[in-house]
Structures are given as C-alpha cells and as structure tokens.
Tab-separated table of N, CA and C in Angstrom:
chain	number	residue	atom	x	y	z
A	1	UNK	N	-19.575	38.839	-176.159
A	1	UNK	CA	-20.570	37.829	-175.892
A	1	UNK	C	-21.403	38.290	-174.694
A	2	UNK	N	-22.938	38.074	-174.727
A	2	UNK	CA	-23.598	38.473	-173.844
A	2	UNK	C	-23.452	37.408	-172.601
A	3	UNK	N	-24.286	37.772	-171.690
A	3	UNK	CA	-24.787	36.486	-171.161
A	3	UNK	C	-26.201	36.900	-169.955
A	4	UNK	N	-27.007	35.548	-170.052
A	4	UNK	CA	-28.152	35.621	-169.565
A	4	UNK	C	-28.224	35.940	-168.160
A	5	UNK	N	-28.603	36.816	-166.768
A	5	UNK	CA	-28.639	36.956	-165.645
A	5	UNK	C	-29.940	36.711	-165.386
A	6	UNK	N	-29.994	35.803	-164.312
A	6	UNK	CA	-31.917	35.815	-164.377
A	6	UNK	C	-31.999	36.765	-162.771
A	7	UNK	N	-33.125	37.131	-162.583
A	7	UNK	CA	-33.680	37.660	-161.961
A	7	UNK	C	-33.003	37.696	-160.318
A	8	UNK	N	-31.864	36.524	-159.955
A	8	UNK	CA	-31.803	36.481	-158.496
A	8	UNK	C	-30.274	37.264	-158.306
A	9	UNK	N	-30.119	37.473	-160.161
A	9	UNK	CA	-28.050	37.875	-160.428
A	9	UNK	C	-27.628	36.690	-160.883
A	10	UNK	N	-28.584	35.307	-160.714
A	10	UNK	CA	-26.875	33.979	-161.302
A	10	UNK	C	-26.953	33.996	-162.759
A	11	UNK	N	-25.531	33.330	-163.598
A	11	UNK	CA	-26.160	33.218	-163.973
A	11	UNK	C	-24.682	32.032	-164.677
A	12	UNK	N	-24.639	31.411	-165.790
A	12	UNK	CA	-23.697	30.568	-165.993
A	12	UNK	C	-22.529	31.112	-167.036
A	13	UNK	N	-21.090	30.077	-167.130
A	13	UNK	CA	-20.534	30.022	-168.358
A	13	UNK	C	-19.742	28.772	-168.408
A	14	UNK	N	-19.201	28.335	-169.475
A	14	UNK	CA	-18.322	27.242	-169.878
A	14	UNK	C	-16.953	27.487	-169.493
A	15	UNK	N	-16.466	26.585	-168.661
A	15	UNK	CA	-15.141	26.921	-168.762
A	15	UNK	C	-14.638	26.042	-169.566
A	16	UNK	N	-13.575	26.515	-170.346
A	16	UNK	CA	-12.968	25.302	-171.055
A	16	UNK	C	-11.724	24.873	-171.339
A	17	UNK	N	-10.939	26.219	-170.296
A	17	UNK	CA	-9.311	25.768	-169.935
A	17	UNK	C	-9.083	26.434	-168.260
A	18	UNK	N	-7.747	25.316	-167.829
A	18	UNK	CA	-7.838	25.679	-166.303
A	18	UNK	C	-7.330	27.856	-166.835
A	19	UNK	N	-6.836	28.164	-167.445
A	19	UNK	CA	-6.408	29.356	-167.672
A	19	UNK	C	-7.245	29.919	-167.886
A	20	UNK	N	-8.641	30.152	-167.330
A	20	UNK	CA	-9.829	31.390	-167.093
A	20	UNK	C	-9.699	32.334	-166.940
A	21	UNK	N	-8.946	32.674	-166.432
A	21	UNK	CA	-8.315	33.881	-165.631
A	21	UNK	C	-9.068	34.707	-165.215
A	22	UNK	N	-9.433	33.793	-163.661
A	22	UNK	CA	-10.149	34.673	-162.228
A	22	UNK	C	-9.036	34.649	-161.435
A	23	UNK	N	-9.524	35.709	-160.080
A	23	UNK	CA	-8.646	35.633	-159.506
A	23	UNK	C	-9.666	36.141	-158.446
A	24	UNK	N	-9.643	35.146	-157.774
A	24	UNK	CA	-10.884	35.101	-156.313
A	24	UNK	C	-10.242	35.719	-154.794
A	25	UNK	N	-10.338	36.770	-154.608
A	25	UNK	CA	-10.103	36.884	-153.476
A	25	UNK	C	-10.157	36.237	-151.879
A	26	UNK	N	-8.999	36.310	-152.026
A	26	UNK	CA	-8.915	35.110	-150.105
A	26	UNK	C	-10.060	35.421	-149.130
A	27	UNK	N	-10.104	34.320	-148.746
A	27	UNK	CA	-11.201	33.971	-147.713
A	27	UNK	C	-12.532	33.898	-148.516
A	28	UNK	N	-12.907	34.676	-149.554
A	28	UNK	CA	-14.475	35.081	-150.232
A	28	UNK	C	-14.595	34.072	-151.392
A	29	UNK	N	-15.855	34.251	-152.095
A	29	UNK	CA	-15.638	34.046	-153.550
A	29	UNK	C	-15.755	34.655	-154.269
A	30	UNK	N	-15.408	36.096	-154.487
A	30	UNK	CA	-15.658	37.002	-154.793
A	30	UNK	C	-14.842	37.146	-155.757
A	31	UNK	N	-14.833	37.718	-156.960
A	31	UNK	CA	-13.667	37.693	-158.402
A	31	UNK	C	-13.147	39.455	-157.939
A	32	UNK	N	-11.713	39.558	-157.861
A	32	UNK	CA	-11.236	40.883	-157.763
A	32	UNK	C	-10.314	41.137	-158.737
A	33	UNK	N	-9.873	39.788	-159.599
A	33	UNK	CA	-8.894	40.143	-160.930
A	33	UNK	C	-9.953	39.284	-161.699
A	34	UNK	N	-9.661	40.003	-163.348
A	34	UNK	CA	-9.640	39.284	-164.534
A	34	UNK	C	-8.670	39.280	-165.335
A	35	UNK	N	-7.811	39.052	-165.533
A	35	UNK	CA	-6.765	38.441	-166.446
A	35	UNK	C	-7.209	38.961	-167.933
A	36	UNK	N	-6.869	40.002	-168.637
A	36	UNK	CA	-6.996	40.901	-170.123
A	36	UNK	C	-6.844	39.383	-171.023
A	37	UNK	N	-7.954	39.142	-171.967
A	37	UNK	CA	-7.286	38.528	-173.185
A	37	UNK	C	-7.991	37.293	-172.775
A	38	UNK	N	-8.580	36.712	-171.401
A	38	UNK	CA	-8.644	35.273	-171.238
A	38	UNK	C	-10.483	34.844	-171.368
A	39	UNK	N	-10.330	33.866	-171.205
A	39	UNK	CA	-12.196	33.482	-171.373
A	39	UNK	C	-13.327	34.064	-170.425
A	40	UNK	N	-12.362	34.387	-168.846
A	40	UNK	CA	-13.461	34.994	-168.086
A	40	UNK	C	-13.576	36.409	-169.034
A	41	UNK	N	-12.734	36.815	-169.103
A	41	UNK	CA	-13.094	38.394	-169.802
A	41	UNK	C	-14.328	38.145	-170.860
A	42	UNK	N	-13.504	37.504	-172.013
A	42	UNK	CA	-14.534	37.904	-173.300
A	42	UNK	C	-15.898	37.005	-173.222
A	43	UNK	N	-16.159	36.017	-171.848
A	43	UNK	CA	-17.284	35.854	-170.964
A	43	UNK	C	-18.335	36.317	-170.536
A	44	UNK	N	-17.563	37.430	-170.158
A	44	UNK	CA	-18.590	38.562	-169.378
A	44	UNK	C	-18.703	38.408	-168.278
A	45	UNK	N	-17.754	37.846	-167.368
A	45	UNK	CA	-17.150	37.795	-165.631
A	45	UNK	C	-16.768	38.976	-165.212
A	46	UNK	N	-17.194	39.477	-164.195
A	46	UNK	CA	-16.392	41.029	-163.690
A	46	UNK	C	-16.185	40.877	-162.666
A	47	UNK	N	-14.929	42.053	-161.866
A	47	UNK	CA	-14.975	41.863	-160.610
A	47	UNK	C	-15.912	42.189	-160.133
A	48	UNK	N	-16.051	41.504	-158.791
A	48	UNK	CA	-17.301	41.323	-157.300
A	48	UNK	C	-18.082	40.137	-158.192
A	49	UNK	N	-18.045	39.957	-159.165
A	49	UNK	CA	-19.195	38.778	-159.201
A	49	UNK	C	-18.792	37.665	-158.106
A	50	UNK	N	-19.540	36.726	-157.458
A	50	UNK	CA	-18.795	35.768	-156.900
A	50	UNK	C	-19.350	34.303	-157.292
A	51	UNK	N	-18.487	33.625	-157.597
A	51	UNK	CA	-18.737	32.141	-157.579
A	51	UNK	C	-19.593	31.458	-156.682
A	52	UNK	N	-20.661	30.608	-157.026
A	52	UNK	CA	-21.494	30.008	-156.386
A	52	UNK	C	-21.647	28.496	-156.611
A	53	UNK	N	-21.146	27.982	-157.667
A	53	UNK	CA	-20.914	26.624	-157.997
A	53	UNK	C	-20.125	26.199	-159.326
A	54	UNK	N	-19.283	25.001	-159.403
A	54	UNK	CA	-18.130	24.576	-159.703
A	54	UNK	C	-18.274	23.240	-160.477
A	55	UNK	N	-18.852	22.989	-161.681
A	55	UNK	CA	-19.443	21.660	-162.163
A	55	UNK	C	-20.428	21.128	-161.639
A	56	UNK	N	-21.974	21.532	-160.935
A	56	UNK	CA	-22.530	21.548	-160.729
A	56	UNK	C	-22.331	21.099	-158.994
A	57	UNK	N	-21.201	21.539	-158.374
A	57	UNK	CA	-21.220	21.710	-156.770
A	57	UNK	C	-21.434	22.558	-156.453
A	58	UNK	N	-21.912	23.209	-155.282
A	58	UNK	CA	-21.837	24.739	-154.764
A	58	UNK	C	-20.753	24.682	-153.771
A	59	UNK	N	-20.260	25.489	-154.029
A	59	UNK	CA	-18.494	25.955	-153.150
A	59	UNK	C	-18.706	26.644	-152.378
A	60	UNK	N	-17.669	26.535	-151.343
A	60	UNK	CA	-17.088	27.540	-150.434
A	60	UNK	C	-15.890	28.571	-150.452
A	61	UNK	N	-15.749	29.390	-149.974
A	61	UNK	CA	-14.206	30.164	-149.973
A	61	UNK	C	-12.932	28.847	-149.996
A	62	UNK	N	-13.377	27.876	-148.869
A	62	UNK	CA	-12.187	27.100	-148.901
A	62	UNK	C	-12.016	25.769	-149.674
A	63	UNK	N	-13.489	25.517	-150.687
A	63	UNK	CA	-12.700	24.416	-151.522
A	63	UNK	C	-13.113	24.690	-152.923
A	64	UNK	N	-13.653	26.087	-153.217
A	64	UNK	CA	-13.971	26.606	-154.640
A	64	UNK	C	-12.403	26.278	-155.306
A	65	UNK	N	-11.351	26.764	-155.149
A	65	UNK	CA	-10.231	26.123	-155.646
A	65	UNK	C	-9.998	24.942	-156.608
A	66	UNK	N	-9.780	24.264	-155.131
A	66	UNK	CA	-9.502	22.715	-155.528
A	66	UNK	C	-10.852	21.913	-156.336
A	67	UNK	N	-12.143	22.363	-156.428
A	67	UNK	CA	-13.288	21.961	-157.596
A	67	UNK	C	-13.306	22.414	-158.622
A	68	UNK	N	-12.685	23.818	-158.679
A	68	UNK	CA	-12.123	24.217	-159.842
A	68	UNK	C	-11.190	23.436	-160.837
A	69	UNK	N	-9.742	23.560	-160.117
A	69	UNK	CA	-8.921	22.559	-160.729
A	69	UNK	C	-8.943	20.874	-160.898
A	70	UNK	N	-10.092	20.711	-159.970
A	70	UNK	CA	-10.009	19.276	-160.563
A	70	UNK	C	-11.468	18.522	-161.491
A	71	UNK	N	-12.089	19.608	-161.706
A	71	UNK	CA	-13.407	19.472	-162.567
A	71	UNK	C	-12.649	18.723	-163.754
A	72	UNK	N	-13.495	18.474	-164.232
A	72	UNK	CA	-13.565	17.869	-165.580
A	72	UNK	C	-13.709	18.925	-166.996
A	73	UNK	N	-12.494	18.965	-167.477
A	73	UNK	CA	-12.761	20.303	-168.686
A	73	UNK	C	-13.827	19.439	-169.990
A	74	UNK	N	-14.894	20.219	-170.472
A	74	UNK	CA	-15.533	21.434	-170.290
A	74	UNK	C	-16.389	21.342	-169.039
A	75	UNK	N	-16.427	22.470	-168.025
A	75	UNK	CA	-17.180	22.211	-167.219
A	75	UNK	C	-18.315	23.871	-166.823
A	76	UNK	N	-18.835	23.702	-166.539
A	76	UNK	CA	-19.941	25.084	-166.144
A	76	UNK	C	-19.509	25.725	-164.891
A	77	UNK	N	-19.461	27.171	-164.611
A	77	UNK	CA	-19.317	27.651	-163.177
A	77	UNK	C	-20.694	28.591	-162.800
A	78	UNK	N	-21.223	28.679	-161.532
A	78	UNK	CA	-22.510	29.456	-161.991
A	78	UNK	C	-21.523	30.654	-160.746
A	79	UNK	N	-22.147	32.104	-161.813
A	79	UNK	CA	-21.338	33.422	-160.465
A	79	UNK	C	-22.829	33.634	-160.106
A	80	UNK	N	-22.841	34.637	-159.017
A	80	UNK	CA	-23.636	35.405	-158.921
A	80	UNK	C	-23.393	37.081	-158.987
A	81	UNK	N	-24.035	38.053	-159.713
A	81	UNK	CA	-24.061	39.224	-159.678
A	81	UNK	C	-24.409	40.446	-159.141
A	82	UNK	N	-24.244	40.766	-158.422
A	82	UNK	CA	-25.155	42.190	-157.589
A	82	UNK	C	-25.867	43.294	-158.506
A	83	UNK	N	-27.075	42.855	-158.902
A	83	UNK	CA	-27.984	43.289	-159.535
A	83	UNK	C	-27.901	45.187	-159.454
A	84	UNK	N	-27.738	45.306	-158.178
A	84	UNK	CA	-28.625	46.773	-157.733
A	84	UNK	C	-27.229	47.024	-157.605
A	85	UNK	N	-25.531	46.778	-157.368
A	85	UNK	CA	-24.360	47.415	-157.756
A	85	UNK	C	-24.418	47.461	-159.388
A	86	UNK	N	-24.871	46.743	-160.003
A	86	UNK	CA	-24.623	47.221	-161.683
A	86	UNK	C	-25.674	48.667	-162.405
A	87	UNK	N	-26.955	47.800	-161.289
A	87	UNK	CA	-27.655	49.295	-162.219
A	87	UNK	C	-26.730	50.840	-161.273
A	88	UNK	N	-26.415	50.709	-160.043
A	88	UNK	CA	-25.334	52.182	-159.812
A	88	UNK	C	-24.350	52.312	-160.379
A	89	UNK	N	-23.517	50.808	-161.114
A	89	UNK	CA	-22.465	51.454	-162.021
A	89	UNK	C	-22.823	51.742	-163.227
A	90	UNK	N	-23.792	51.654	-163.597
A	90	UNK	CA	-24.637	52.096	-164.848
A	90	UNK	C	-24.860	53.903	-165.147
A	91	UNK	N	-25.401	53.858	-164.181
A	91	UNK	CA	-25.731	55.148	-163.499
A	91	UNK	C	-24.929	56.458	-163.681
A	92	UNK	N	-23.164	55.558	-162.994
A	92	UNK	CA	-21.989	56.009	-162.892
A	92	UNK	C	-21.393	56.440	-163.961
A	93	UNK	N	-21.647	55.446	-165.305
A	93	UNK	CA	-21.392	55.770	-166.454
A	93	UNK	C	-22.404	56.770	-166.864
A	94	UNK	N	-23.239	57.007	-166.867
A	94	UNK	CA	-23.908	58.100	-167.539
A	94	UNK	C	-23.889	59.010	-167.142
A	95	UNK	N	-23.174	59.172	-165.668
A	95	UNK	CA	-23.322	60.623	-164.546
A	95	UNK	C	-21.628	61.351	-165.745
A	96	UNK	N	-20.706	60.249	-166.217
A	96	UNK	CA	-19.541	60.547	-167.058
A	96	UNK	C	-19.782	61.329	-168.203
A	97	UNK	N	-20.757	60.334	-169.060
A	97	UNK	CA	-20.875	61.069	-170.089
A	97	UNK	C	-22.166	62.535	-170.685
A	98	UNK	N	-22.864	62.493	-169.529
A	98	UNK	CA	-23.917	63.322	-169.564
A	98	UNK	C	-24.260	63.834	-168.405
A	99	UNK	N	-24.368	64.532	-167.362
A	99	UNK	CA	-24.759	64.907	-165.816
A	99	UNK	C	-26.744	64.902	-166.125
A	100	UNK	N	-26.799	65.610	-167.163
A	100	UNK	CA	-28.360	65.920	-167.634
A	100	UNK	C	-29.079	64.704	-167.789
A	101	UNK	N	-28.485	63.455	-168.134
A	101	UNK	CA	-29.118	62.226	-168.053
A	101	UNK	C	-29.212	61.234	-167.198
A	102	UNK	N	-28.561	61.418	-165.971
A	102	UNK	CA	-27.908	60.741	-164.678
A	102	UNK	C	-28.768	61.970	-164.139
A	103	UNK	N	-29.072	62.827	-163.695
A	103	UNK	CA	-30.233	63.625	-163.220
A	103	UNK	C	-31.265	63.275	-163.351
A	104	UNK	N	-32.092	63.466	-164.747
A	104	UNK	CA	-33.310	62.096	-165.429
A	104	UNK	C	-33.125	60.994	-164.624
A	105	UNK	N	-32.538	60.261	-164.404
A	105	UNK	CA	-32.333	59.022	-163.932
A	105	UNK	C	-33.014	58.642	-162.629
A	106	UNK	N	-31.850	60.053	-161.893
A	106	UNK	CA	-32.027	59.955	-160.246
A	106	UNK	C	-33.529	60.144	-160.218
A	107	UNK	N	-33.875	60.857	-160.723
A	107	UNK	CA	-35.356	61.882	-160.593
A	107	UNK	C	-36.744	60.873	-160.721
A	108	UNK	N	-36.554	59.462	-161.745
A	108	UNK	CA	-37.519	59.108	-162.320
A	108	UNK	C	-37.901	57.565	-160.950
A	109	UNK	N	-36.240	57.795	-160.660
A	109	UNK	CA	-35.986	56.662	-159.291
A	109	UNK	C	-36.610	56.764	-158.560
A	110	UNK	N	-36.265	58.494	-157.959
A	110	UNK	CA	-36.600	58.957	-156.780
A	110	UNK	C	-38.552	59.253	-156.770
A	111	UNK	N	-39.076	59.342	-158.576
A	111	UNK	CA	-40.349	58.744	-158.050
A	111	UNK	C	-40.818	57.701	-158.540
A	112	UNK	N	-40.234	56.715	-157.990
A	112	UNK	CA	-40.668	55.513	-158.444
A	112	UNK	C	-40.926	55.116	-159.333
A	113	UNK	N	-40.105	55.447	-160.942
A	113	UNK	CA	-40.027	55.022	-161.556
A	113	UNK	C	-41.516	55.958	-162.447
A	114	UNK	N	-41.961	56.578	-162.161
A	114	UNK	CA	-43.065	56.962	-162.848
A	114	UNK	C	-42.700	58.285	-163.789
C-alpha cells in the first residue's frame, strides 16, 4: 500500500488495532522498531518517521503514549518524514545495485539538477 506524503513529509494512516506495531523511541517521537507482519509495516511507517499527532491531537514525547492507547479505535495518526533522508536512502539503494547510476545521480545534483 502506498501512501500520500505532501510536500512538508506528513502525511496520514488508520490505525485500527492498539497492535500497530511502533515502537517509539524514549524521550522522542521518533519510530525505531516496526514489528514484521503488523499494520504499521504493510502501512508504509518506517523507522525515523516521527509521530506528530494522535486522533487529531498533536503529541509530545511524553503523552504520545497514553493518546495513543486511549484514542478511540479507528483512529488516524499523522507521522512526519524526512524528505531529504529518503531521497539519500534512495540514492543508497542505487549506489547497491549500480555505482554507474548513483554517479548519474550525484552528477545531475551536483548541477542542479540540469
């Protein structure tokens, strides 16, 4: 399943059991596990995305939790994405499967795209 990112990185999904399986790193809201097999996965949640709101609240490190678990199932979470870390892991993947096309890449960057 795809999902829509608009322009700032947010972007939404449905949650629709407390068993999502994120796993937010302490103190942040930052996702550092996904749980194989569960809805964040076949979602399209990755780690570093981080949570930004919780049934239409915006959270903190210290009560993203508890709005989590006590939302109302089905409820919406909005993450946000680091735009300019995906296009370098993008990058990363193609530097894998091709060096000659991850060269192209750097090259077309490095002039601005032209």
């Amino acid at each position: 399943m795809s999902i829509e990112i608009d322009s700032d990185g947010i972007y939404s999904v449905i949650v629709q059991t407390r068993n999502f399986g994120i796993c937010v790193e302490h103190g942040t809201l930052a996702i550092e596990h996904i749980a194989p097999g569960t809805s964040a996965k076949a979602l399209g949640v990755q780690i570093n995305d981080e949570l930004v709101s919780v049934a239409g609240e915006n959270v903190t490190a210290k009560n993203w939790s508890r709005k989590f678990h006590s939302a109302q199932l089905p409820f919406r979470i909005e993450l946000w994405r680091d735009l300019e870390e995906e296009d370098t892991a993008i990058i990363r993947e193609i530097e894998k499967y091709s060096p000659r096309l991850a060269s192209a890449a750097e090259n077309e960057e490095s002039a601005g795209g032209k």
